[in-house]
Amino acid sequence: MTPDSIYFTRTELDRCANMRDQKQRLKQLKKFKPCHYVPVYLGNHLYLKGEDNFFHSSQPIGSSRDETFLGVLNDELWFSCSIKESEARALEEKHQASFQSLRQYALALDDDQGHIALYSRGMDLWHRRRVFCSICGTKNKAASSGHKMVCENGHEQFPHIEPAVIVLVSDGDKCLLGRKHSWPPNVYSTLAGFVEPGESIEDAVHREVYEESNIRLKNLQYFGSQPWPFPSSLMVAFKAEARSDDIRLDDEMEDVRWFHKDDLIKWVKQGSIILSPRFSVANSLISNFLGQEY
Ligand SMILES: [Zn+2]
């Protein structure tokens, strides 16, 4: 696994950000170009099992006030539509399918579909959480084809993204993985945490690893990033080497351990250790360390 193979980031979709404020042009294009409208309910899509895809329509769905222009793919326009519960239930009934989290079917989607699903999920969740202005509390209205919210007093708000760091710490043939109390049994992953206000991304890596394991780092190396709208993160991934190997746990972690490469491969194959899902950047980091996809 290389940074180029991080899930959800490989796409030919052109976001065409300059078109978001060109209302008339977009209106004209809708008449002449094929359009795809993706209904999204609470961040979830209507997953069509037999087709390995999620439902999208050539016609608008729900109210156009809740429509977001995603961009252009293969000369076709893509929109996401935040729909109401009644609309979601009617679609489920009609297609004999259900709105499901992307986590359930991410691996069934191709690169472009995976990206569109993730992107529309992020926009939908942001719209639902920004019904009111975070400054004055009056009602927000979508602008710029869904990419901006403006309240009655003219306060502008843009999609909210929370950066988080994630890091594979190694010491020769060993890597440092941990698990939180709330995780399912036997699941281990790379250490991660949110960047705090006033803190650089690099400092956040050093702090998080030290807090969760007592390990100090050297040779921090950027690996790649992954949008993670669960609900609104951006994962910034690093590799680093340990300056010490003496682990001490904090309350947040149930366990943090050094895993030798050979043991980890053996235990993952046996199923006694379970890694984060293959579409996560944590899995990309671990697979990169092990030299093969797991
Ligand atoms: Zn306001």
Short mmCIF file of C-alpha atoms and ligand atoms in Angstrom, two decimals:
data_model
loop_
_atom_site.label_atom_id
_atom_site.label_comp_id
_atom_site.label_asym_id
_atom_site.label_seq_id
_atom_site.Cartn_x
_atom_site.Cartn_y
_atom_site.Cartn_z
CA MET A 1 0.00 0.00 0.00
CA THR A 2 1.32 3.39 -0.97
CA PRO A 3 -0.14 6.80 -0.10
CA ASP A 4 -1.58 6.87 -3.66
CA SER A 5 -3.86 3.99 -2.81
CA ILE A 6 -5.66 5.64 0.12
CA TYR A 7 -9.39 4.94 -0.32
CA PHE A 8 -11.85 7.68 -1.31
CA THR A 9 -9.12 9.99 -2.63
CA ARG A 10 -8.72 8.60 -6.16
CA THR A 11 -11.24 10.28 -8.43
CA GLU A 12 -11.65 12.00 -11.77
CA LEU A 13 -14.45 14.21 -10.40
CA ASP A 14 -13.76 17.91 -11.08
CA ARG A 15 -15.35 19.98 -8.31
CA CYS A 16 -15.68 23.00 -10.67
CA ALA A 17 -15.73 25.37 -7.69
CA ASN A 18 -15.89 28.40 -10.03
CA MET A 19 -19.34 27.26 -11.22
CA ARG A 20 -20.94 27.25 -7.77
CA ASP A 21 -21.90 30.92 -7.99
CA GLN A 22 -22.79 30.83 -11.70
CA LYS A 23 -26.48 30.09 -11.22
CA GLN A 24 -27.58 30.75 -14.80
CA ARG A 25 -24.77 28.70 -16.32
CA LEU A 26 -25.52 25.78 -14.04
CA LYS A 27 -29.22 26.05 -14.91
CA GLN A 28 -28.39 25.92 -18.64
CA LEU A 29 -25.98 23.03 -18.23
CA LYS A 30 -28.64 21.05 -16.38
CA LYS A 31 -30.76 21.21 -19.55
CA PHE A 32 -28.08 19.87 -21.90
CA LYS A 33 -25.88 17.57 -19.85
CA PRO A 34 -26.79 14.33 -18.13
CA CYS A 35 -27.31 14.94 -14.39
CA HIS A 36 -27.14 12.63 -11.39
CA TYR A 37 -28.93 13.47 -8.15
CA VAL A 38 -27.81 11.49 -5.09
CA PRO A 39 -30.30 11.41 -2.21
CA VAL A 40 -28.59 11.48 1.20
CA TYR A 41 -30.38 10.97 4.50
CA LEU A 42 -28.45 11.57 7.77
CA GLY A 43 -25.20 11.06 5.83
CA ASN A 44 -26.36 7.69 4.45
CA HIS A 45 -27.13 6.53 0.92
CA LEU A 46 -29.67 4.12 -0.50
CA TYR A 47 -27.40 1.16 -1.13
CA LEU A 48 -28.54 -1.12 -3.97
CA LYS A 49 -27.04 -4.46 -3.08
CA GLY A 50 -27.16 -6.36 -6.37
CA GLU A 51 -25.74 -3.38 -8.28
CA ASP A 52 -22.80 -2.60 -5.96
CA ASN A 53 -23.77 1.04 -6.05
CA PHE A 54 -25.99 3.57 -4.30
CA PHE A 55 -29.18 4.96 -5.80
CA HIS A 56 -29.00 8.16 -7.86
CA SER A 57 -31.55 9.62 -10.20
CA SER A 58 -31.47 11.68 -13.40
CA GLN A 59 -34.20 13.88 -11.88
CA PRO A 60 -33.99 16.19 -8.82
CA ILE A 61 -35.08 14.63 -5.54
CA GLY A 62 -36.73 16.50 -2.70
CA SER A 63 -36.50 20.28 -2.47
CA SER A 64 -33.88 22.03 -4.67
CA ARG A 65 -33.10 24.30 -1.69
CA ASP A 66 -31.25 21.32 -0.21
CA GLU A 67 -29.28 20.49 -3.34
CA THR A 68 -25.48 20.69 -3.48
CA PHE A 69 -23.49 20.83 -6.71
CA LEU A 70 -20.66 18.28 -6.32
CA GLY A 71 -18.94 18.68 -9.68
CA VAL A 72 -18.49 17.17 -13.13
CA LEU A 73 -17.43 13.60 -13.90
CA ASN A 74 -17.09 12.35 -17.50
CA ASP A 75 -18.96 15.45 -18.72
CA GLU A 76 -21.93 14.68 -16.43
CA LEU A 77 -23.10 16.78 -13.48
CA TRP A 78 -23.42 15.37 -9.97
CA PHE A 79 -25.55 16.78 -7.16
CA SER A 80 -26.28 15.60 -3.65
CA CYS A 81 -29.75 16.13 -2.18
CA SER A 82 -30.38 16.22 1.57
CA ILE A 83 -33.77 14.58 1.87
CA LYS A 84 -36.40 14.39 4.63
CA GLU A 85 -37.29 11.24 6.56
CA SER A 86 -40.59 10.81 4.68
CA GLU A 87 -38.74 11.02 1.35
CA ALA A 88 -36.15 8.50 2.54
CA ARG A 89 -38.83 6.01 3.64
CA ALA A 90 -40.68 6.38 0.29
CA LEU A 91 -37.45 5.67 -1.65
CA GLU A 92 -36.69 2.65 0.54
CA GLU A 93 -40.15 1.27 -0.13
CA LYS A 94 -39.91 1.89 -3.88
CA HIS A 95 -36.47 0.32 -4.32
CA GLN A 96 -36.73 -2.37 -1.65
CA ALA A 97 -33.41 -1.16 -0.19
CA SER A 98 -32.34 0.81 2.86
CA PHE A 99 -30.29 3.92 3.63
CA GLN A 100 -27.02 2.62 5.07
CA SER A 101 -23.72 3.95 6.33
CA LEU A 102 -20.90 3.97 3.80
CA ARG A 103 -18.92 1.86 6.28
CA GLN A 104 -21.15 -1.10 5.35
CA TYR A 105 -20.47 -1.07 1.60
CA ALA A 106 -17.43 1.16 0.89
CA LEU A 107 -15.41 -1.75 -0.52
CA ALA A 108 -18.12 -2.54 -3.09
CA LEU A 109 -17.85 0.90 -4.74
CA ASP A 110 -15.41 1.94 -7.47
CA ASP A 111 -13.06 4.90 -6.89
CA ASP A 112 -15.35 7.62 -8.28
CA GLN A 113 -18.49 6.27 -6.61
CA GLY A 114 -16.64 5.92 -3.31
CA HIS A 115 -15.47 9.51 -3.53
CA ILE A 116 -18.93 10.85 -4.44
CA ALA A 117 -20.49 8.90 -1.56
CA LEU A 118 -17.98 10.29 0.94
CA TYR A 119 -18.17 13.86 -0.41
CA SER A 120 -21.99 13.92 -0.43
CA ARG A 121 -22.05 12.42 3.08
CA GLY A 122 -19.84 15.25 4.36
CA MET A 123 -21.97 17.94 2.71
CA ASP A 124 -25.24 16.41 3.94
CA LEU A 125 -24.07 16.14 7.56
CA TRP A 126 -22.79 19.72 7.51
CA HIS A 127 -26.13 21.01 6.12
CA ARG A 128 -28.08 19.18 8.80
CA ARG A 129 -25.87 20.53 11.61
CA ARG A 130 -25.96 24.11 10.36
CA VAL A 131 -29.70 24.73 10.22
CA PHE A 132 -29.07 27.77 12.46
CA CYS A 133 -26.24 30.30 12.42
CA SER A 134 -23.53 29.44 14.95
CA ILE A 135 -22.96 33.18 15.61
CA CYS A 136 -26.45 34.69 16.08
CA GLY A 137 -28.80 31.68 16.06
CA THR A 138 -31.05 32.83 13.20
CA LYS A 139 -32.03 30.45 10.39
CA ASN A 140 -29.38 29.67 7.76
CA LYS A 141 -30.00 29.51 4.03
CA ALA A 142 -27.76 27.60 1.60
CA ALA A 143 -25.83 29.65 -1.00
CA SER A 144 -23.11 28.95 -3.60
CA SER A 145 -24.88 25.78 -4.79
CA GLY A 146 -24.86 24.37 -1.27
CA HIS A 147 -21.24 25.18 -0.36
CA LYS A 148 -21.99 28.13 1.89
CA MET A 149 -24.58 28.97 4.55
CA VAL A 150 -25.76 32.53 5.12
CA CYS A 151 -28.02 33.58 8.03
CA GLU A 152 -30.62 36.39 8.24
CA ASN A 153 -27.91 38.74 9.51
CA GLY A 154 -25.53 37.94 6.68
CA HIS A 155 -23.05 35.78 8.62
CA GLU A 156 -21.35 33.38 6.22
CA GLN A 157 -20.36 29.86 7.23
CA PHE A 158 -18.37 27.29 5.28
CA PRO A 159 -18.14 23.50 5.69
CA HIS A 160 -16.64 22.59 9.02
CA ILE A 161 -13.67 20.20 8.97
CA GLU A 162 -11.87 18.85 12.05
CA PRO A 163 -8.26 17.79 11.37
CA ALA A 164 -7.02 14.69 13.15
CA VAL A 165 -3.59 13.04 13.07
CA ILE A 166 -2.93 9.34 12.74
CA VAL A 167 0.51 7.76 12.92
CA LEU A 168 2.26 4.45 12.44
CA VAL A 169 5.12 4.35 14.94
CA SER A 170 7.82 1.80 14.20
CA ASP A 171 10.96 0.52 15.91
CA GLY A 172 12.76 -1.67 13.38
CA ASP A 173 10.46 -4.62 12.64
CA LYS A 174 7.99 -3.68 15.36
CA CYS A 175 5.05 -1.29 15.14
CA LEU A 176 3.00 0.35 17.86
CA LEU A 177 -0.75 -0.35 17.82
CA GLY A 178 -3.41 0.23 20.41
CA ARG A 179 -7.08 -0.22 21.19
CA LYS A 180 -9.69 1.87 22.98
CA HIS A 181 -12.09 0.50 25.62
CA SER A 182 -15.09 0.99 23.33
CA TRP A 183 -13.75 -0.98 20.35
CA PRO A 184 -14.96 -4.48 19.43
CA PRO A 185 -12.77 -7.31 20.82
CA ASN A 186 -9.33 -7.89 19.23
CA VAL A 187 -9.39 -4.72 17.09
CA TYR A 188 -6.07 -2.85 17.09
CA SER A 189 -5.09 0.24 15.14
CA THR A 190 -2.59 3.05 14.77
CA LEU A 191 -2.67 5.83 17.36
CA ALA A 192 -4.72 8.91 16.45
CA GLY A 193 -6.22 12.08 17.87
CA PHE A 194 -7.60 15.52 17.09
CA VAL A 195 -5.44 18.57 16.46
CA GLU A 196 -6.10 21.22 19.11
CA PRO A 197 -6.48 24.99 18.57
CA GLY A 198 -3.10 26.69 18.39
CA GLU A 199 -1.27 23.45 17.72
CA SER A 200 0.61 22.40 14.58
CA ILE A 201 -0.21 19.06 13.00
CA GLU A 202 3.31 17.81 13.77
CA ASP A 203 3.03 18.82 17.44
CA ALA A 204 -0.30 17.01 17.63
CA VAL A 205 1.38 13.78 16.43
CA HIS A 206 4.09 14.03 19.11
CA ARG A 207 1.57 14.90 21.84
CA GLU A 208 -1.01 12.22 20.99
CA VAL A 209 1.54 9.41 20.81
CA TYR A 210 3.20 10.52 24.04
CA GLU A 211 -0.16 10.84 25.86
CA GLU A 212 -1.45 7.46 24.70
CA SER A 213 1.76 5.43 24.99
CA ASN A 214 4.57 7.42 26.66
CA ILE A 215 6.65 6.99 23.47
CA ARG A 216 8.72 9.89 22.09
CA LEU A 217 9.18 10.15 18.31
CA LYS A 218 11.80 10.98 15.70
CA ASN A 219 11.88 11.12 11.88
CA LEU A 220 8.26 12.14 11.42
CA GLN A 221 7.30 11.59 7.78
CA TYR A 222 4.09 12.68 6.06
CA PHE A 223 2.22 9.71 4.53
CA GLY A 224 -1.00 11.11 3.08
CA SER A 225 -4.47 12.28 4.05
CA GLN A 226 -8.00 11.01 3.91
CA PRO A 227 -11.30 12.88 4.21
CA TRP A 228 -13.28 11.20 6.98
CA PRO A 229 -16.77 12.71 7.36
CA PHE A 230 -17.74 10.55 10.35
CA PRO A 231 -18.90 13.20 10.97
CA SER A 232 -16.41 15.84 9.82
CA SER A 233 -12.74 14.85 10.12
CA LEU A 234 -9.77 15.03 7.83
CA MET A 235 -7.21 12.36 8.75
CA VAL A 236 -3.61 13.49 8.29
CA ALA A 237 -1.40 10.39 8.31
CA PHE A 238 2.27 10.09 9.28
CA LYS A 239 4.95 7.48 9.80
CA ALA A 240 7.45 7.96 12.63
CA GLU A 241 10.17 6.10 14.47
CA ALA A 242 10.24 5.57 18.22
CA ARG A 243 13.00 7.09 20.36
CA SER A 244 12.12 4.76 23.25
CA ASP A 245 10.10 1.57 23.69
CA ASP A 246 8.79 1.83 27.24
CA ILE A 247 4.98 1.94 26.97
CA ARG A 248 2.81 3.55 29.65
CA LEU A 249 -0.95 3.73 29.10
CA ASP A 250 -3.33 6.61 29.73
CA ASP A 251 -7.02 6.19 30.65
CA GLU A 252 -8.18 6.61 27.06
CA MET A 253 -6.52 3.39 25.87
CA GLU A 254 -7.33 -0.17 26.94
CA ASP A 255 -4.06 -1.47 25.50
CA VAL A 256 -1.04 -0.29 23.48
CA ARG A 257 1.54 -2.84 22.36
CA TRP A 258 4.54 -3.42 20.16
CA PHE A 259 3.78 -5.94 17.42
CA HIS A 260 6.55 -7.68 15.53
CA LYS A 261 5.82 -7.71 11.80
CA ASP A 262 5.82 -11.53 11.56
CA ASP A 263 3.55 -11.98 14.61
CA LEU A 264 1.11 -9.35 13.36
CA ILE A 265 0.83 -10.99 9.93
CA LYS A 266 0.29 -14.38 11.58
CA TRP A 267 -2.33 -13.13 14.05
CA VAL A 268 -4.23 -11.13 11.42
CA LYS A 269 -4.39 -14.25 9.21
CA GLN A 270 -5.58 -16.31 12.20
CA GLY A 271 -8.18 -13.68 13.05
CA SER A 272 -6.93 -13.21 16.62
CA ILE A 273 -6.06 -9.58 15.77
CA ILE A 274 -8.46 -7.51 13.67
CA LEU A 275 -7.22 -4.38 11.90
CA SER A 276 -9.26 -1.29 10.95
CA PRO A 277 -11.28 -1.79 7.74
CA ARG A 278 -9.40 -1.86 4.43
CA PHE A 279 -10.87 1.50 3.34
CA SER A 280 -9.38 3.34 6.35
CA VAL A 281 -6.07 5.20 6.22
CA ALA A 282 -5.05 3.29 9.38
CA ASN A 283 -5.17 0.12 7.32
CA SER A 284 -3.13 1.80 4.54
CA LEU A 285 -0.46 2.74 7.10
CA ILE A 286 -0.28 -0.76 8.60
CA SER A 287 -0.32 -2.47 5.18
CA ASN A 288 2.45 -0.13 4.05
CA PHE A 289 4.52 -1.17 7.07
CA LEU A 290 3.84 -4.89 6.51
CA GLY A 291 4.57 -4.61 2.78
CA GLN A 292 1.26 -6.12 1.73
CA GLU A 293 -2.48 -5.36 1.92
CA TYR A 294 -4.40 -6.76 4.91
ZN ZN B 1 -25.85 34.87 12.01
#
